[in-house]
CSV table of C-alpha atoms in Angstrom, one decimal:
chain,number,residue,atom,x,y,z
A,1,MET,CA,-6.7,-26.2,29.9
A,2,SER,CA,-3.2,-27.5,29.8
A,3,ALA,CA,-0.1,-25.3,30.0
A,4,ALA,CA,0.9,-26.6,26.6
A,5,VAL,CA,-2.4,-25.6,25.0
A,6,ALA,CA,-2.2,-22.2,26.7
A,7,THR,CA,1.3,-21.6,25.4
A,8,GLU,CA,0.1,-22.6,21.9
A,9,LEU,CA,-2.8,-20.2,22.0
A,10,THR,CA,-0.5,-17.5,23.3
A,11,TRP,CA,1.6,-17.9,20.3
A,12,THR,CA,-1.2,-18.4,17.8
A,13,LEU,CA,-3.5,-15.5,18.5
A,14,PRO,CA,-1.0,-12.7,18.0
A,15,HIS,CA,0.1,-14.3,14.8
A,16,ALA,CA,-3.5,-14.6,13.6
A,17,VAL,CA,-4.1,-10.9,14.3
A,18,ALA,CA,-0.8,-10.0,12.6
A,19,GLY,CA,-1.8,-12.1,9.6
A,20,THR,CA,-5.2,-10.4,9.5
A,21,MET,CA,-3.4,-7.0,9.4
A,22,VAL,CA,-1.3,-8.1,6.4
A,23,LEU,CA,-4.4,-9.4,4.7
A,24,SER,CA,-6.1,-6.1,5.2
A,25,LEU,CA,-3.0,-4.2,4.0
A,26,ASN,CA,-3.1,-6.5,0.9
A,27,ALA,CA,-6.6,-5.4,0.2
A,28,TYR,CA,-5.6,-1.8,0.6
A,29,VAL,CA,-2.7,-2.2,-1.8
A,30,LEU,CA,-4.9,-3.8,-4.5
A,31,LEU,CA,-7.8,-1.3,-4.2
A,32,GLY,CA,-6.7,1.9,-2.5
A,33,GLY,CA,-3.2,1.5,-4.1
A,34,ALA,CA,-4.6,1.4,-7.6
A,35,ASP,CA,-6.6,4.6,-6.8
A,36,PHE,CA,-3.3,6.3,-5.9
A,37,GLY,CA,-1.8,5.0,-9.1
A,38,GLY,CA,-4.7,6.5,-11.0
A,39,GLY,CA,-3.7,9.9,-9.5
A,40,VAL,CA,-0.2,9.4,-10.8
A,41,TRP,CA,-1.4,8.8,-14.4
A,42,ASP,CA,-3.7,11.8,-14.0
A,43,LEU,CA,-0.6,13.9,-13.4
A,44,PHE,CA,1.1,12.5,-16.5
A,45,ALA,CA,-2.0,12.8,-18.8
A,46,ARG,CA,-0.7,14.5,-21.9
A,47,GLY,CA,-1.7,15.1,-25.6
A,48,LYS,CA,-5.0,15.5,-27.3
A,49,ASP,CA,-6.5,12.6,-25.2
A,50,ARG,CA,-5.6,14.3,-21.9
A,51,ASP,CA,-9.1,15.1,-20.8
A,52,ALA,CA,-10.4,11.7,-21.9
A,53,GLN,CA,-7.6,10.0,-19.9
A,54,ARG,CA,-8.6,12.0,-16.8
A,55,VAL,CA,-12.3,11.2,-17.3
A,56,LEU,CA,-11.5,7.5,-17.5
A,57,ILE,CA,-9.4,7.6,-14.4
A,58,ALA,CA,-12.0,9.5,-12.5
A,59,ASP,CA,-14.7,7.1,-13.5
A,60,ALA,CA,-12.5,4.1,-12.5
A,61,ILE,CA,-11.8,5.6,-9.1
A,62,GLY,CA,-15.2,7.1,-8.2
A,63,PRO,CA,-17.5,6.8,-6.4
A,64,ILE,CA,-16.0,3.9,-4.3
A,65,TRP,CA,-12.6,5.3,-3.6
A,66,GLU,CA,-13.6,6.4,-0.1
A,67,ALA,CA,-14.6,2.9,0.8
A,68,ASN,CA,-11.2,1.5,-0.1
A,69,HIS,CA,-9.6,3.3,2.9
A,70,VAL,CA,-11.5,1.0,5.2
A,71,TRP,CA,-8.7,-1.6,4.8
A,72,LEU,CA,-6.1,0.9,6.0
A,73,ILE,CA,-8.3,2.0,8.9
A,74,LEU,CA,-8.7,-1.7,9.9
A,75,VAL,CA,-4.9,-2.1,10.0
A,76,VAL,CA,-4.6,1.0,12.3
A,77,VAL,CA,-7.4,-0.2,14.6
A,78,LEU,CA,-5.9,-3.7,14.9
A,79,LEU,CA,-2.4,-2.3,15.6
A,80,PHE,CA,-3.9,0.1,18.2
A,81,SER,CA,-6.1,-2.5,19.9
A,82,CYS,CA,-3.9,-5.7,19.7
A,83,PHE,CA,-0.4,-4.3,19.7
A,84,PRO,CA,-0.7,-1.0,21.7
A,85,LYS,CA,3.1,-0.8,22.5
A,86,ALA,CA,4.0,-1.0,18.8
A,87,PHE,CA,1.3,1.5,17.9
A,88,ALA,CA,2.5,4.0,20.5
A,89,HIS,CA,6.1,3.5,19.5
A,90,LEU,CA,5.6,3.9,15.8
A,91,ALA,CA,3.2,6.8,16.2
A,92,THR,CA,5.9,8.6,18.2
A,93,GLU,CA,9.1,7.7,16.4
A,94,LEU,CA,7.5,8.1,12.9
A,95,HIS,CA,5.1,10.9,13.6
A,96,ILE,CA,6.6,13.2,10.9
A,97,PRO,CA,6.2,10.9,7.9
A,98,ILE,CA,2.9,9.5,9.2
A,99,THR,CA,1.6,13.0,9.5
A,100,VAL,CA,2.7,13.9,6.0
A,101,MET,CA,1.0,10.7,4.7
A,102,LEU,CA,-2.3,11.5,6.5
A,103,VAL,CA,-2.2,15.0,5.1
A,104,GLY,CA,-1.6,13.6,1.7
A,105,ILE,CA,-4.6,11.2,2.0
A,106,VAL,CA,-6.9,14.1,3.1
A,107,LEU,CA,-5.7,16.5,0.4
A,108,ARG,CA,-6.0,13.9,-2.3
A,109,GLY,CA,-9.6,13.0,-1.3
A,110,SER,CA,-10.7,16.6,-0.8
A,111,ALA,CA,-9.2,17.7,-4.1
A,112,PHE,CA,-10.8,14.8,-6.0
A,113,THR,CA,-14.2,15.7,-4.5
A,114,PHE,CA,-13.9,19.4,-5.2
A,115,ARG,CA,-12.7,18.8,-8.8
A,116,THR,CA,-15.7,16.6,-9.4
A,117,TYR,CA,-18.3,19.0,-7.9
A,118,ASP,CA,-16.7,22.5,-8.2
A,119,SER,CA,-16.8,24.8,-11.1
A,120,LYS,CA,-15.8,23.2,-14.5
A,121,ARG,CA,-13.8,26.3,-15.5
A,122,ASP,CA,-10.2,25.4,-16.6
A,123,HIS,CA,-8.3,27.2,-13.9
A,124,VAL,CA,-10.5,25.7,-11.1
A,125,GLN,CA,-10.1,22.2,-12.5
A,126,ARG,CA,-6.3,22.7,-12.9
A,127,ARG,CA,-6.0,23.8,-9.3
A,128,TRP,CA,-7.8,20.8,-7.8
A,129,GLY,CA,-6.3,18.4,-10.3
A,130,ARG,CA,-2.7,19.6,-9.4
A,131,ILE,CA,-3.4,19.0,-5.7
A,132,PHE,CA,-5.0,15.6,-6.4
A,133,SER,CA,-2.1,14.4,-8.6
A,134,VAL,CA,0.8,15.6,-6.3
A,135,ALA,CA,-0.9,14.1,-3.3
A,136,SER,CA,-1.3,10.8,-5.2
A,137,LEU,CA,2.4,10.9,-6.1
A,138,LEU,CA,3.7,11.8,-2.6
A,139,THR,CA,1.5,9.6,-0.3
A,140,PRO,CA,2.5,6.2,-1.6
A,141,VAL,CA,6.2,7.2,-1.4
A,142,ILE,CA,5.8,8.2,2.3
A,143,LEU,CA,3.8,5.0,3.0
A,144,GLY,CA,6.7,2.9,1.5
A,145,VAL,CA,9.2,5.0,3.5
A,146,CYS,CA,7.4,4.1,6.7
A,147,LEU,CA,7.3,0.4,5.9
A,148,GLY,CA,11.0,0.4,4.8
A,149,THR,CA,12.1,2.2,8.0
A,150,VAL,CA,10.3,-0.4,10.1
A,151,ALA,CA,11.6,-3.4,8.0
A,152,SER,CA,15.2,-2.1,8.3
A,153,GLY,CA,15.1,-2.1,12.1
A,154,ALA,CA,15.8,1.7,12.2
A,155,VAL,CA,13.2,2.4,14.9
A,156,PRO,CA,14.0,0.0,17.8
A,157,ILE,CA,12.4,0.4,21.2
A,158,ARG,CA,15.1,2.0,23.4
A,159,SER,CA,15.3,2.7,27.1
A,160,ILE,CA,14.6,6.1,28.6
A,161,GLU,CA,18.3,6.4,29.4
A,162,VAL,CA,19.3,5.9,25.8
A,163,LEU,CA,16.6,8.3,24.5
A,164,ARG,CA,18.0,11.0,26.8
A,165,THR,CA,21.3,10.9,24.9
A,166,VAL,CA,19.9,11.4,21.4
A,167,THR,CA,18.9,14.6,19.7
A,168,PHE,CA,15.5,15.4,18.0
A,169,VAL,CA,17.1,14.9,14.6
A,170,GLU,CA,18.7,11.6,15.5
A,171,ARG,CA,15.5,10.2,16.9
A,172,PHE,CA,12.7,11.5,14.7
A,173,ILE,CA,14.3,12.3,11.3
A,174,ASP,CA,17.5,10.3,10.7
A,175,PRO,CA,15.8,6.8,10.9
A,176,TRP,CA,13.7,7.4,7.8
A,177,ALA,CA,15.4,10.4,6.1
A,178,ARG,CA,19.1,9.5,6.0
A,179,SER,CA,19.2,6.0,4.7
A,180,PRO,CA,18.4,5.3,1.0
A,181,PHE,CA,16.7,2.0,1.8
A,182,PRO,CA,13.3,3.5,3.0
A,183,TRP,CA,13.2,5.8,0.0
A,184,ALA,CA,13.9,2.9,-2.3
A,185,VAL,CA,10.9,1.1,-0.8
A,186,GLY,CA,8.9,4.3,-1.2
A,187,LEU,CA,9.7,4.6,-4.9
A,188,LEU,CA,9.0,0.8,-5.2
A,189,THR,CA,5.6,1.4,-3.6
A,190,LEU,CA,4.8,4.2,-6.0
A,191,ALA,CA,5.8,2.1,-9.1
A,192,LEU,CA,3.7,-0.8,-7.8
A,193,PHE,CA,0.6,1.4,-7.4
A,194,ALA,CA,1.1,3.0,-10.8
A,195,PHE,CA,1.5,-0.5,-12.4
A,196,LEU,CA,-1.7,-1.7,-10.7
A,197,ALA,CA,-3.6,1.3,-11.9
A,198,ALA,CA,-2.4,1.1,-15.5
A,199,SER,CA,-3.2,-2.7,-15.6
A,200,TYR,CA,-6.7,-2.1,-14.2
A,201,LEU,CA,-7.4,0.8,-16.6
A,202,THR,CA,-6.7,-1.4,-19.6
A,203,VAL,CA,-9.9,-3.3,-18.6
A,204,GLU,CA,-11.8,-0.1,-17.6
A,205,ALA,CA,-11.1,1.5,-21.0
A,206,THR,CA,-14.0,1.5,-23.5
A,207,ASP,CA,-12.0,1.9,-26.7
A,208,ASP,CA,-8.8,0.4,-28.2
A,209,ARG,CA,-6.9,3.7,-28.2
A,210,MET,CA,-7.2,4.1,-24.4
A,211,ARG,CA,-6.5,0.4,-23.9
A,212,ASP,CA,-3.3,0.7,-25.9
A,213,LEU,CA,-2.2,3.8,-24.1
A,214,PHE,CA,-2.6,2.2,-20.6
A,215,LYS,CA,-1.1,-1.0,-21.9
A,216,ARG,CA,2.1,0.9,-22.7
A,217,ARG,CA,2.0,2.6,-19.3
A,218,ALA,CA,1.5,-0.7,-17.5
A,219,GLN,CA,4.5,-2.1,-19.4
A,220,GLN,CA,6.6,0.9,-18.6
A,221,SER,CA,5.7,0.9,-14.9
A,222,GLN,CA,6.3,-2.9,-14.8
A,223,VAL,CA,9.9,-2.3,-16.0
A,224,ALA,CA,10.4,0.5,-13.5
A,225,LEU,CA,9.0,-1.8,-10.8
A,226,LEU,CA,11.5,-4.5,-11.6
A,227,VAL,CA,14.4,-2.1,-11.7
A,228,LEU,CA,13.4,-0.6,-8.3
A,229,ALA,CA,13.0,-4.0,-6.8
A,230,ALA,CA,16.5,-5.0,-7.8
A,231,THR,CA,17.8,-1.6,-6.6
A,232,THR,CA,16.1,-2.1,-3.2
A,233,LEU,CA,17.8,-5.6,-2.9
A,234,VAL,CA,21.2,-4.1,-3.7
A,235,ILE,CA,20.8,-1.3,-1.1
A,236,ALA,CA,19.5,-3.9,1.5
A,237,ARG,CA,22.7,-6.0,0.9
A,238,ALA,CA,24.9,-3.0,1.4
A,239,GLU,CA,23.1,-1.5,4.4
A,240,ASN,CA,21.4,-4.3,6.2
A,241,PRO,CA,22.9,-7.8,5.6
A,242,LEU,CA,20.4,-9.4,8.0
A,243,LEU,CA,17.4,-8.0,6.0
A,244,PHE,CA,19.1,-9.0,2.7
A,245,GLN,CA,19.6,-12.5,4.1
A,246,GLY,CA,15.9,-12.7,5.0
A,247,LEU,CA,14.9,-11.5,1.5
A,248,THR,CA,17.0,-13.9,-0.4
A,249,GLN,CA,17.7,-17.0,1.6
A,250,GLY,CA,15.5,-19.9,2.8
A,251,ARG,CA,13.0,-22.0,1.0
A,252,THR,CA,10.0,-19.7,1.6
A,253,ALA,CA,11.9,-16.6,0.4
A,254,LEU,CA,12.9,-18.3,-2.8
A,255,THR,CA,9.4,-19.6,-3.3
A,256,MET,CA,8.0,-16.1,-2.9
A,257,HIS,CA,10.5,-14.8,-5.5
A,258,ALA,CA,9.6,-17.7,-7.9
A,259,VAL,CA,5.8,-17.1,-7.7
A,260,THR,CA,6.3,-13.3,-8.0
A,261,SER,CA,8.5,-13.9,-11.1
A,262,VAL,CA,5.8,-16.1,-12.6
A,263,ALA,CA,3.2,-13.5,-12.0
A,264,ALA,CA,5.4,-10.8,-13.5
A,265,ALA,CA,6.1,-12.9,-16.6
A,266,THR,CA,2.4,-13.7,-17.0
A,267,SER,CA,1.6,-10.0,-16.7
A,268,PHE,CA,4.2,-9.2,-19.5
A,269,TRP,CA,2.8,-11.9,-21.7
A,270,ALA,CA,-0.9,-10.9,-21.1
A,271,LEU,CA,-0.3,-7.2,-21.8
A,272,ALA,CA,1.7,-8.0,-25.0
A,273,THR,CA,-1.0,-10.3,-26.3
A,274,ARG,CA,-3.8,-7.9,-25.2
A,275,ARG,CA,-5.3,-10.4,-22.7
A,276,PHE,CA,-6.2,-7.5,-20.3
A,277,GLN,CA,-8.3,-9.5,-17.8
A,278,VAL,CA,-5.5,-11.9,-17.3
A,279,ALA,CA,-3.0,-9.0,-17.1
A,280,ARG,CA,-5.1,-7.5,-14.3
A,281,LEU,CA,-5.2,-10.7,-12.3
A,282,ALA,CA,-1.5,-11.2,-12.8
A,283,ALA,CA,-0.7,-7.7,-11.7
A,284,ALA,CA,-2.8,-8.2,-8.5
A,285,ALA,CA,-1.1,-11.5,-7.8
A,286,GLN,CA,2.4,-9.9,-8.3
A,287,ALA,CA,1.5,-7.1,-5.9
A,288,SER,CA,0.2,-9.6,-3.3
A,289,PHE,CA,3.2,-11.8,-3.5
A,290,LEU,CA,5.5,-8.8,-3.1
A,291,LEU,CA,3.6,-7.8,0.0
A,292,TRP,CA,3.5,-11.2,1.6
A,293,GLY,CA,7.2,-11.7,0.8
A,294,TRP,CA,8.0,-8.7,2.8
A,295,ALA,CA,5.7,-9.8,5.7
A,296,TRP,CA,7.4,-13.3,5.7
A,297,THR,CA,10.8,-11.7,5.7
A,298,GLN,CA,10.0,-9.7,8.8
A,299,TYR,CA,8.3,-12.7,10.6
A,300,PRO,CA,8.4,-13.2,13.6
A,301,TRP,CA,9.5,-9.6,14.3
A,302,MET,CA,7.0,-6.8,14.6
A,303,LEU,CA,9.7,-4.2,15.3
A,304,PRO,CA,13.0,-5.6,14.1
A,305,PRO,CA,15.6,-6.3,15.3
A,306,ASP,CA,14.5,-7.5,18.8
A,307,ARG,CA,10.7,-7.2,19.4
A,308,THR,CA,8.6,-10.1,18.2
A,309,ILE,CA,4.9,-10.1,17.4
A,310,THR,CA,4.2,-12.1,20.5
A,311,ALA,CA,6.2,-9.9,22.8
A,312,LEU,CA,4.3,-6.8,21.7
A,313,ALA,CA,0.8,-8.3,21.8
A,314,ALA,CA,-2.0,-7.2,24.1
A,315,PRO,CA,-3.4,-9.7,26.7
A,316,ARG,CA,-5.0,-12.8,25.2
A,317,VAL,CA,-8.6,-11.8,26.2
A,318,THR,CA,-8.1,-8.5,24.2
A,319,LEU,CA,-7.0,-10.5,21.1
A,320,GLN,CA,-9.9,-13.0,21.5
A,321,LEU,CA,-12.5,-10.2,21.8
A,322,THR,CA,-11.0,-8.3,18.9
A,323,LEU,CA,-11.0,-11.3,16.6
A,324,GLY,CA,-14.5,-12.2,17.6
A,325,THR,CA,-15.7,-8.7,16.9
A,326,LEU,CA,-13.8,-8.7,13.6
A,327,ALA,CA,-15.5,-12.0,12.5
A,328,VAL,CA,-18.9,-10.5,13.1
A,329,GLY,CA,-18.0,-7.2,11.4
A,330,THR,CA,-16.6,-9.2,8.4
A,331,MET,CA,-20.0,-10.8,7.9
A,332,ILE,CA,-21.4,-7.2,7.4
A,333,LEU,CA,-18.4,-5.6,5.7
A,334,LEU,CA,-17.7,-8.1,2.9
A,335,PRO,CA,-21.3,-8.4,1.6
A,336,SER,CA,-21.6,-4.6,1.7
A,337,PHE,CA,-18.4,-4.3,-0.3
A,338,VAL,CA,-19.5,-6.8,-2.9
A,339,TYR,CA,-22.8,-5.0,-3.2
A,340,LEU,CA,-21.1,-1.7,-3.5
A,341,PHE,CA,-18.9,-3.0,-6.4
A,342,ARG,CA,-21.9,-4.6,-8.1
A,343,VAL,CA,-23.9,-1.3,-7.9
A,344,PHE,CA,-21.2,1.0,-9.1
A,345,LYS,CA,-19.0,-1.2,-11.3
A,346,THR,CA,-21.5,-3.2,-13.2
A,347,ARG,CA,-24.0,-0.4,-13.9
A,348,GLU,CA,-22.1,1.1,-16.8
A,349,GLY,CA,-21.6,-2.3,-18.5
A,350,GLY,CA,-25.2,-3.1,-18.2
A,351,GLU,CA,-26.4,0.1,-19.8
């Protein structure tokens, strides 16, 4: 093998793994993210149709919501196996928000299960429902805060000498808590998940009253999403000019903005004209373009501003074995997922 080919492979494999991680995160946003959004609408269920709204949301989420977390687990496993330095650094520097996020995921899942199978008395249902809804609201915000903190370059890898000079607050709290940018990304993530859930629920609804209700909520959350996206750009321009430059300059960035705008306009039009299947596809496309736009902005950095994907990658043999194992696992995972959806998502329509 020539040195040129070896160099090319060295550059290609880490990027292939990183691309797979973004692809898996994309699946988690479209499936697990919509489940979190369902919890948000469960919290805001009001009026005489309150119980019917919650039944519709529960039917749309269950019983496959647990399986959707496999995509987030895959991201964590790939980060741990193929970028161990980045995994160790992020798990240390962001251990507070990551712990809060994991507790939120566990509380949300536990409360949803207990609400389904526990006593149907009102006070019991309210207790589990409150925990489920609050955890569904909080967890996406913290997920976005973590992503925003990394994207802004607030958690660089520093030397031991430098770390000895910073306090606990400066190292573990200030990077994600003081700047408004991570919180803007957190609120953007929450609005995106709520928008996805409302768009999906227009298709899941079995009567026009519910379709119109979630149509209005999809439109409202779409407006909130656009406002928060613009706000995030304004904050990025003020706080992090390099990040703002990556988000707004260059042919690829402008292309991602263009296709995201087309998807958003299609979603608006489809919701307004009651083409709900089209609206669901457009919402999924909009969310995917947003995510890949962020990933492209950060490329080739894994930990901005100075650690690239290649620099933090594990040895090549580890990446090769991981990708090989992942290819075999995918042949089992994807058919299983398709079968799961066919069993639980086509049964009701066939009855």
